[in-house]
Amino acid sequence: MSRFQTFAGSFRMSMTNFFADPQWIIPNIIAPFTFTAVALIFFRNVTGSVALYAVLGGGMMGMWGNTLYGAGFALAFDRWNGTLEYVMGTPSRLVWIVAGRSASNAVLGLLNALAIFAVAVFGFGAQLGLADPLRFFVALVLTLASLSALGVVFCSSFVLTRSAQIMTNGLEMPIYVITGSMFPIALLPFWTSPFSLALGPTWGIDAMRYAADPTYVGMGFGYAVDVAVVALTLVAYLAVGFVLFLAVENRARRDATLVEV
Amino acid sequence: MDAASRPAKASVVRDLRRTYKTTKGIFRKKRETVEAVRGISFDVDYGELFGLVGPNGAGKTTTIKMLTTLLTPTSGTATVLGYDVTRQVTELRRNIGIIFGGERGLYYRVSGRENLRYFADLYGVPMSVREKRIQGLLELVGLADRADERVESYSRGMKQRLHIAKGLVNDPKLVFMDEPTIGLDPEAARDCRRMIRDLIQKGKTVLLTTHYMFEADELCRRIGVIAHGQIVALDTPADLKRYVKDVTVIEVEALNAAEADLAALRKQPDVVAVNAEVVGERQIIRIQTPRGGEFIPEVTRILSRARIVDVRTKEPTLEDAYLKLVGAA
């Protein structure tokens, strides 16, 4: 069984389904664009880091929204279609199916983020002043990969529940806030710090800001440490996701949680 | 797997059981254990079309789900093509096809061909043969000219044909079909039955569940009748009909037959079984009795409050045998 074939097939099916549904425009284009536009209009006379916060905030909203909904709906969508049992009945491991779908969402998230950057720069004339575009891009891609892997971890629990939609709705904003997407995590209550630091995207966003602005202080660890931690969380999330999926697949068969019987 | 090295039977099921834990109530939740399958045993031969029939909730679908590895049995053993359903899950899945009936189970927003392509990838069909096999399957089920249209534009019958193609995309040796003709119009159902017969001619083994006795009679070499999670009879259709060889069926076509009158009929010592179904405005009441036509006056007397349109006697069918077996269970 080719894991790559499973991964690639799931990636393609996810993309095809995504673009076949006209509703994709709302969470992926309109919501992040509106969010960024409002922030840029508020701070239209300010350049540099504030504009960057606004654009990164909108971009992260799109990326995280895509990833989380992708993970939650990756299997909820199959439940609705009645395809979950057929998918689970194939010899492919569920983790590679979900990884393919998550990767598809990550790519869509990246396109979403790039669109927001373009709108901010060309539509609103935002002065982002990216000091090191290459390092910025590396941090962006790693953050996106980390988000996708986080989506895989969440998705494993969504196999067991028919309430994935409630969980995705509940998780979207808290993660968005505690990763410091829109404002620094230093502004958040102290007790939220452990949650923030355990999330790869927190470090990824910090790294992006280091790459964009040489005067940025942020969490104080520097670009290299931030990038290393993001990479580490990426590996950790994937490992946890893999183990969870093995357990969850067996439990779903034992407890009959795929569909009503 | 060649004929020499393969196991003697396509499937061997021994004392298979499955229980579910369910909860009742919202605030004071009560946990209950439901026994969906209560120790069933049967064998399926290679190249056989084996049927499982039974009323809703009898345990047919749960049995199929255990044999296709979607559910773990609570106890008992089962092998399919020699693979254990609990320990050799991946190998087993690679060699079987799953076809459930009903509207769902397809990605509606994408084309039929894209659906098949995706499942071919999940089954690891080599890229070198994938497209050719998909085209062959689309031609087999008569969807080649509509293959690139979205599934949402397909009729119910076309969706079921796509289901069949999907279930064959990995060229399985054994195909599980759970009520494949449910909800189909007569023509589409006939097409579906023809395709099932073709599978047997191509050397596949098929395990089929159905509600329709005429379908089981027409297709299956052997039939297992399930009621309350247990197999109450297992035989060829001809031998199952012998369960009702001593009875005649009196078929009454009536309007407004009261449930109390039907209950009174059931209580008669010479009545083996009574089944009533509504067809249009009329009720078709089938009474099994060993007394034959001489029992007709008694029937019309008990149903005197109803308007009787027609009364005739018939030879018992597989459905009558089924009703007797399920009623007695």
XYZ file of C-alpha atoms in Angstrom:
590
model
C 0.000 0.000 0.000
C 1.512 3.262 -1.119
C 1.231 5.870 1.602
C 2.059 8.506 -0.955
C -0.814 7.393 -3.200
C -3.220 7.639 -0.265
C -1.806 11.035 0.708
C -1.870 12.378 -2.859
C -5.352 10.987 -3.589
C -6.743 12.537 -0.405
C -5.025 15.840 -1.196
C -6.584 15.896 -4.680
C -10.058 14.880 -3.492
C -9.988 17.518 -0.760
C -8.998 20.240 -3.254
C -11.615 19.149 -5.796
C -14.367 19.064 -3.184
C -13.284 22.405 -1.796
C -13.494 24.280 -5.078
C -16.709 22.491 -6.046
C -18.486 24.156 -3.110
C -19.110 27.870 -3.670
C -19.284 28.453 0.098
C -15.495 28.246 0.313
C -15.308 31.937 -0.559
C -16.866 33.057 2.763
C -14.410 31.694 5.375
C -11.416 31.780 3.062
C -11.657 35.086 1.280
C -14.375 37.316 2.673
C -13.868 36.796 6.443
C -10.052 37.195 6.558
C -10.168 40.005 4.021
C -12.764 41.913 6.067
C -10.811 41.336 9.256
C -7.589 42.636 7.702
C -9.322 45.542 6.006
C -10.915 46.706 9.274
C -7.576 46.509 11.092
C -5.773 48.375 8.318
C -8.435 51.078 8.197
C -8.129 51.550 11.988
C -4.393 51.930 11.738
C -4.154 53.491 8.305
C -1.681 56.172 9.407
C 0.601 53.716 11.111
C 3.252 51.727 9.296
C 5.621 48.913 10.276
C 4.765 46.467 13.005
C 1.115 47.453 13.533
C 0.332 47.012 9.840
C 2.225 43.728 9.990
C 0.146 42.623 12.981
C -3.008 43.371 11.056
C -1.915 41.534 7.941
C -0.448 38.583 9.852
C -3.598 38.465 11.969
C -5.823 38.239 8.910
C -3.499 35.748 7.262
C -3.350 33.564 10.354
C -7.114 33.725 10.671
C -7.423 32.322 7.173
C -4.698 29.714 7.682
C -5.916 28.499 11.045
C -9.569 28.609 10.037
C -8.783 26.526 6.994
C -6.720 24.031 8.910
C -9.094 23.618 11.818
C -12.205 23.401 9.693
C -10.332 21.154 7.315
C -9.436 18.819 10.173
C -12.871 18.924 11.759
C -14.727 18.593 8.528
C -12.297 16.144 6.966
C -14.245 13.367 8.628
C -17.502 15.143 9.469
C -17.886 15.694 5.735
C -17.541 11.951 5.222
C -20.112 11.306 7.941
C -22.580 13.585 6.183
C -21.921 12.014 2.805
C -22.079 8.514 4.226
C -18.573 7.889 2.867
C -16.830 7.476 6.234
C -17.406 3.736 6.427
C -16.231 3.261 2.861
C -13.093 5.279 3.582
C -12.463 3.427 6.854
C -13.062 0.139 5.045
C -10.113 0.636 2.708
C -6.678 -0.718 3.583
C -5.250 2.832 3.793
C -4.390 4.147 7.229
C -6.667 6.955 8.268
C -3.728 9.086 9.368
C -2.425 9.328 5.759
C -5.889 10.155 4.485
C -6.245 12.956 7.013
C -2.658 14.113 6.412
C -3.437 14.502 2.697
C -6.571 16.478 3.464
C -4.767 18.622 6.034
C -1.959 19.347 3.559
C -4.568 20.446 1.043
C -6.023 22.814 3.608
C -2.575 24.118 4.429
C -1.929 24.937 0.774
C -5.285 26.676 0.561
C -4.382 28.547 3.735
C -1.115 29.661 2.185
C -2.918 30.943 -0.907
C -5.336 32.685 1.413
C -2.492 34.341 3.341
C -0.760 35.429 0.131
C -4.020 36.932 -1.133
C -4.337 38.936 2.090
C -0.749 40.154 1.794
C -1.436 41.222 -1.782
C -4.655 43.020 -0.845
C -2.950 44.779 2.070
C 0.037 45.907 0.020
C -1.640 46.710 -3.300
C -5.182 47.500 -2.165
C -4.458 49.449 1.010
C -0.849 50.457 0.378
C 0.258 48.907 3.683
C 3.968 49.367 4.408
C 4.952 45.950 5.674
C 8.687 46.410 5.239
C 9.729 42.730 5.229
C 13.401 42.905 6.220
C 14.227 39.345 5.223
C 11.625 37.866 2.832
C 13.371 34.468 2.595
C 13.457 33.911 6.372
C 9.914 35.204 6.559
C 8.796 32.670 3.949
C 10.569 29.808 5.750
C 8.832 30.744 9.009
C 5.494 31.053 7.203
C 5.730 27.616 5.594
C 6.823 25.991 8.863
C 3.984 27.675 10.732
C 1.557 26.425 8.164
C 2.933 22.890 8.405
C 2.717 23.082 12.194
C -0.901 24.235 11.953
C -1.687 21.315 9.655
C -0.076 18.842 12.021
C -2.077 20.372 14.874
C -5.137 19.811 12.708
C -4.227 16.116 12.398
C -4.044 15.835 16.205
C -7.471 17.454 16.595
C -8.873 15.336 13.812
C -8.008 12.108 15.607
C -10.458 13.004 18.354
C -13.056 14.038 15.790
C -13.215 10.409 14.593
C -14.755 9.452 17.904
C -17.334 12.185 18.094
C -20.251 13.172 15.951
C -19.882 16.724 17.319
C -16.791 17.757 15.365
C -18.560 20.909 14.227
C -19.095 22.094 17.815
C -15.461 21.409 18.637
C -14.128 23.271 15.597
C -16.354 26.248 16.306
C -15.213 26.258 19.919
C -11.525 25.976 19.120
C -11.198 28.527 16.343
C -11.051 31.790 18.287
C -9.185 30.606 21.440
C -6.292 29.239 19.393
C -6.294 32.322 17.240
C -6.003 34.526 20.339
C -3.510 32.528 22.425
C -1.051 32.090 19.553
C -0.709 35.889 19.414
C -1.904 36.116 15.840
C -3.424 39.559 16.222
C -1.692 40.994 19.282
C 1.316 39.992 21.410
C 0.765 37.171 23.882
C 2.334 39.422 26.550
C -1.029 41.201 26.616
C -2.822 38.013 27.611
C -3.287 36.849 31.226
C -0.271 35.018 32.610
C -2.125 31.700 32.990
C -2.573 31.460 29.238
C 1.210 31.361 28.657
C 1.664 27.577 28.960
C -1.041 27.040 26.345
C 0.501 29.653 24.065
C 3.997 28.222 24.354
C 2.818 24.681 23.673
C 1.422 25.725 20.317
C 3.798 25.780 17.344
C 2.056 28.665 15.604
C 2.874 30.968 18.566
C 6.565 30.480 17.826
C 6.032 30.613 14.086
C 4.305 33.982 14.216
C 7.081 35.291 16.472
C 9.646 34.068 13.929
C 7.796 35.750 11.096
C 7.847 39.020 12.969
C 11.596 38.682 13.657
C 12.143 38.162 9.935
C 9.940 41.094 9.021
C 11.166 43.642 11.545
C 14.816 43.751 12.790
C 13.766 45.899 15.784
C 11.136 43.388 16.952
C 11.675 42.050 20.483
C 8.778 39.622 20.816
C 9.233 36.612 23.098
C 12.983 37.303 23.187
C 14.328 33.960 21.937
C 15.288 35.105 18.450
C 14.477 33.813 14.989
C 16.594 30.628 15.081
C 15.117 29.354 18.354
C 11.591 30.174 17.219
C 12.036 28.307 13.943
C 13.604 25.323 15.721
C 10.680 25.138 18.154
C 8.151 25.309 15.334
C 9.950 22.440 13.591
C 10.024 20.502 16.842
C 6.312 21.005 17.466
C 5.638 19.929 13.896
C 7.388 16.603 14.484
C 5.783 16.212 17.911
C 2.266 16.878 16.588
C 2.749 14.395 13.755
C 4.036 11.727 16.150
C 1.159 12.307 18.579
C -1.316 12.374 15.686
C -0.007 9.075 14.344
C -0.239 7.313 17.718
C -3.689 8.782 18.402
C -4.993 7.683 15.019
C -3.907 4.109 15.570
C -5.718 4.056 18.899
C -8.724 5.923 17.604
C -9.245 3.647 14.581
C -9.383 0.615 16.837
C -11.663 2.344 19.304
C -14.041 3.479 16.566
C -14.395 -0.151 15.435
C -14.842 -1.381 18.985
C -17.357 1.263 20.100
C -19.216 1.584 16.777
C -18.739 5.347 16.671
C -18.375 5.637 12.895
C -22.096 5.777 12.242
C -25.295 4.665 13.870
C -25.780 0.933 13.466
C -4.126 -16.665 -3.859
C -4.499 -19.657 -6.215
C -7.054 -22.436 -5.775
C -4.481 -24.781 -4.241
C -3.275 -22.415 -1.543
C -6.545 -20.741 -0.679
C -8.586 -21.777 2.380
C -11.399 -24.288 1.881
C -14.133 -21.713 2.443
C -14.466 -18.081 1.355
C -15.777 -17.209 4.794
C -16.118 -19.113 8.039
C -18.168 -17.572 10.848
C -18.403 -19.221 14.255
C -20.514 -18.089 17.202
C -20.114 -14.431 16.258
C -21.558 -11.970 18.742
C -21.798 -8.213 18.972
C -23.210 -6.140 21.798
C -23.631 -2.380 21.971
C -23.772 -0.139 24.952
C -26.401 2.540 24.605
C -27.598 5.296 26.920
C -31.156 6.398 27.585
C -32.353 9.689 29.024
C -30.732 13.116 29.177
C -30.125 13.916 32.844
C -30.325 10.499 34.474
C -28.558 8.510 31.860
C -29.181 4.782 31.941
C -26.703 2.509 30.232
C -28.083 -0.499 28.467
C -26.453 -3.353 26.623
C -28.065 -4.428 23.374
C -27.206 -7.764 21.782
C -27.375 -7.099 18.052
C -25.846 -10.409 16.963
C -26.193 -13.409 19.272
C -23.882 -16.192 18.229
C -24.277 -16.769 14.520
C -22.352 -19.380 12.536
C -22.229 -20.065 8.798
C -19.814 -20.779 5.941
C -19.661 -19.258 2.472
C -18.221 -21.231 -0.450
C -16.060 -19.749 -3.183
C -18.093 -18.494 -6.138
C -21.288 -18.664 -4.091
C -23.938 -15.985 -3.825
C -24.909 -16.277 -0.192
C -27.862 -14.329 1.141
C -28.726 -13.071 4.598
C -32.353 -12.080 5.025
C -34.222 -10.835 8.042
C -36.388 -8.008 9.327
C -35.044 -4.582 10.314
C -32.843 -4.790 13.384
C -32.301 -8.537 12.972
C -28.510 -8.120 12.852
C -27.782 -8.417 9.106
C -25.936 -5.113 8.756
C -24.027 -5.601 12.004
C -22.886 -9.008 10.713
C -21.723 -7.494 7.418
C -19.907 -4.736 9.295
C -18.053 -7.244 11.428
C -17.063 -9.282 8.383
C -15.836 -6.168 6.568
C -13.761 -5.132 9.669
C -15.790 -1.973 10.291
C -16.861 -3.339 13.663
C -14.969 -5.546 16.057
C -16.908 -8.641 17.206
C -17.567 -8.843 20.929
C -16.797 -12.568 20.786
C -16.622 -15.464 18.357
C -14.429 -15.852 15.297
C -14.736 -15.065 11.629
C -12.419 -15.382 8.672
C -12.893 -13.951 5.215
C -10.703 -15.388 2.433
C -8.667 -16.929 5.223
C -8.006 -13.601 6.970
C -9.113 -13.090 10.544
C -11.513 -10.136 10.840
C -9.890 -8.819 13.997
C -6.199 -9.531 13.435
C -5.598 -9.311 9.664
C -7.580 -6.213 8.938
C -5.424 -4.616 6.233
C -4.936 -7.813 4.198
C -8.640 -8.584 4.426
C -9.711 -5.106 3.335
C -7.418 -5.247 0.324
C -9.302 -8.294 -1.018
C -12.944 -7.433 -0.406
C -15.422 -4.986 -1.890
C -18.133 -3.204 0.086
C -21.387 -2.062 -1.509
C -24.084 -0.634 0.725
C -27.452 0.372 -0.638
C -29.038 3.791 -0.298
C -28.435 7.267 -1.640
C -25.379 8.045 0.453
C -21.775 6.917 0.280
C -20.563 9.018 -2.636
C -18.906 12.415 -2.999
C -21.735 14.301 -4.676
C -19.883 17.409 -5.737
C -17.321 15.621 -7.828
C -17.695 13.397 -10.864
C -18.328 9.666 -10.870
C -14.886 9.098 -12.364
C -13.250 11.190 -9.617
C -15.064 9.121 -6.973
C -13.668 5.931 -8.468
C -10.203 7.445 -8.805
C -10.144 8.386 -5.129
C -11.163 4.943 -3.932
C -8.688 3.352 -6.342
C -5.987 5.407 -4.617
C -7.169 4.390 -1.156
C -7.086 0.728 -2.218
C -3.602 1.204 -3.675
C -4.598 0.259 -7.226
C -1.358 0.683 -9.224
C -1.295 3.897 -11.239
C -0.409 1.880 -14.349
C -3.791 0.107 -14.331
C -5.961 2.629 -12.500
C -7.447 4.605 -15.401
C -7.996 1.533 -17.575
C -9.758 -0.301 -14.759
C -11.948 2.696 -13.952
C -12.973 3.037 -17.608
C -13.765 -0.689 -17.710
C -15.921 -0.439 -14.590
C -17.744 2.614 -15.896
C -18.567 0.686 -19.059
C -19.604 -2.366 -17.027
C -22.164 -0.363 -15.058
C -23.239 1.750 -18.047
C -21.958 5.088 -16.788
C -19.143 5.711 -19.269
C -20.959 8.556 -21.029
C -21.870 10.341 -17.766
C -18.621 9.608 -15.902
C -17.353 13.180 -15.894
C -20.565 14.738 -14.607
C -21.077 15.535 -10.938
C -22.689 12.721 -8.974
C -25.368 15.121 -7.674
C -26.844 15.135 -11.185
C -27.191 11.323 -11.261
C -30.481 9.480 -10.808
C -30.919 7.067 -7.894
C -30.245 4.100 -10.159
C -27.087 5.678 -11.585
C -25.796 6.321 -8.075
C -26.333 2.672 -7.196
C -24.481 1.614 -10.346
C -21.619 3.882 -9.320
C -21.697 2.217 -5.884
C -21.231 -1.135 -7.597
C -18.318 0.179 -9.669
C -16.779 1.644 -6.499
C -17.094 -1.685 -4.716
C -15.216 -3.398 -7.535
C -12.443 -0.839 -7.991
C -9.895 -3.004 -6.166
C -10.928 -6.136 -8.126
C -12.093 -7.889 -4.931
C -12.428 -11.654 -4.589
C -15.407 -11.356 -2.257
C -18.037 -8.619 -2.449
C -20.295 -7.671 0.469
C -23.587 -6.098 -0.575
C -25.952 -4.670 2.003
C -29.405 -4.182 0.490
C -28.085 -3.020 -2.881
C -31.514 -2.602 -4.503
C -33.190 -0.699 -1.693
C -35.108 2.315 -2.974
C -34.504 1.525 -6.651
C -37.286 1.569 -9.219
C -38.097 -1.875 -10.723
C -35.993 -1.334 -13.841
C -32.944 -0.109 -11.918
C -33.336 -2.966 -9.421
C -33.451 -5.472 -12.284
C -30.254 -3.947 -13.751
C -28.636 -4.213 -10.348
C -29.593 -7.887 -10.008
C -28.197 -8.577 -13.477
C -24.886 -7.002 -12.432
C -24.818 -9.124 -9.273
C -25.355 -12.293 -11.362
C -22.545 -11.183 -13.697
C -20.190 -10.950 -10.728
C -20.803 -14.601 -9.887
C -20.203 -15.552 -13.515
C -16.877 -13.748 -13.298
C -15.884 -15.963 -10.371
C -16.495 -13.536 -7.501
C -18.057 -14.606 -4.225
C -20.948 -12.420 -3.036
C -22.482 -12.085 0.408
C -25.751 -10.230 0.037
C -28.332 -8.942 2.471
C -31.785 -8.057 1.241
C -35.316 -7.389 2.375
C -36.797 -8.692 -0.833
C -37.499 -12.417 -0.771
C -38.066 -12.713 -4.510
C -34.613 -11.178 -4.964
C -33.011 -13.663 -2.580
C -34.937 -16.492 -4.304
C -33.782 -15.346 -7.740
C -30.126 -14.709 -6.872
C -28.914 -16.753 -3.927
C -27.636 -20.303 -3.862
C -28.136 -20.448 -0.083
C -29.929 -18.166 2.305
C -29.494 -17.606 6.018
C -32.586 -16.239 7.753
C -31.693 -13.978 10.690
C -34.123 -12.994 13.419
C -33.274 -11.378 16.752
C -29.531 -11.687 16.066
C -29.606 -15.429 15.404
C -29.738 -17.566 12.284
C -33.060 -19.411 12.461
C -32.674 -21.297 9.158
C -29.958 -21.773 6.566
C -30.664 -23.592 3.328
C -31.193 -23.308 -0.404
C -34.289 -21.334 -1.462
C -35.966 -24.588 -2.571
C -35.306 -26.251 0.774
C -36.431 -23.205 2.727
C -39.747 -23.352 0.879
C -40.238 -26.846 2.342
C -40.801 -25.174 5.706
C -44.191 -24.212 4.269
C -44.826 -27.253 2.059
C -47.782 -28.328 4.184
C -49.567 -25.016 4.018
C -51.590 -23.131 1.448
C -51.621 -19.371 1.251
C -54.966 -17.622 1.111
C -54.468 -14.156 -0.298
C -57.193 -11.641 0.472
C -57.384 -8.242 -1.167
C -59.430 -5.992 1.096
C -60.304 -2.443 2.072
C -60.498 -1.304 5.699
C -59.559 -4.567 7.403
C -59.251 -3.760 11.099
C -56.138 -4.691 13.096
C -58.408 -6.443 15.626
C -59.743 -8.737 12.893
C -56.210 -9.554 11.750
C -55.342 -10.360 15.358
C -58.375 -12.632 15.546
C -57.203 -14.406 12.404
C -53.769 -14.945 13.928
C -55.357 -16.599 16.948
C -57.109 -19.255 14.871
C -55.675 -22.731 15.570
C -55.449 -23.518 11.843
C -53.490 -20.357 10.998
C -49.694 -20.616 10.775
C -48.956 -16.989 9.924
C -50.711 -13.812 8.816
C -49.043 -10.979 7.006
C -50.712 -7.782 5.836
C -49.263 -5.101 3.610
C -50.776 -1.980 2.137
C -50.594 -1.626 -1.638
C -52.162 1.628 -2.766
C -55.563 1.849 -1.082
C -55.868 -1.898 -0.599
C -54.538 -4.344 1.937
C -53.052 -7.605 0.775
C -53.504 -10.143 3.574
C -51.686 -13.465 3.265
C -52.871 -16.234 5.552
C -50.916 -19.484 5.804
C -53.066 -22.469 6.704
C -52.812 -26.249 6.341
C -56.539 -26.428 5.557
C -56.228 -24.968 2.062
C -59.223 -23.513 0.230
C -61.753 -24.954 2.690
C -60.569 -22.345 5.209
C -61.728 -19.436 2.985
C -65.257 -19.162 4.498
C -63.715 -18.868 7.960
C -61.418 -16.093 6.704
C -64.214 -14.125 5.095
C -66.318 -14.510 8.248
C -63.587 -13.077 10.474
C -62.923 -10.266 7.998
C -66.616 -9.553 7.458
C -66.303 -5.930 8.607
C -63.841 -5.218 5.794
C -64.744 -4.841 2.144
C -63.247 -7.897 0.476
C -62.295 -7.282 -3.155
C -60.759 -10.631 -4.029
C -59.826 -13.969 -2.414
C -57.501 -16.541 -3.991
C -55.319 -19.451 -2.939
C -51.627 -19.571 -3.829
C -48.663 -21.880 -3.567
C -46.387 -20.739 -0.759
C -43.326 -18.734 -1.761
C -39.981 -18.095 -0.120
C -41.545 -15.032 1.480
C -44.109 -17.263 3.195
C -41.341 -19.500 4.476
C -39.490 -16.427 5.698
C -42.584 -15.069 7.464
C -43.154 -18.397 9.157
C -39.520 -18.648 10.293
C -39.261 -15.057 11.488
C -42.673 -15.196 13.131
C -41.725 -18.312 15.057
C -38.377 -16.901 16.248
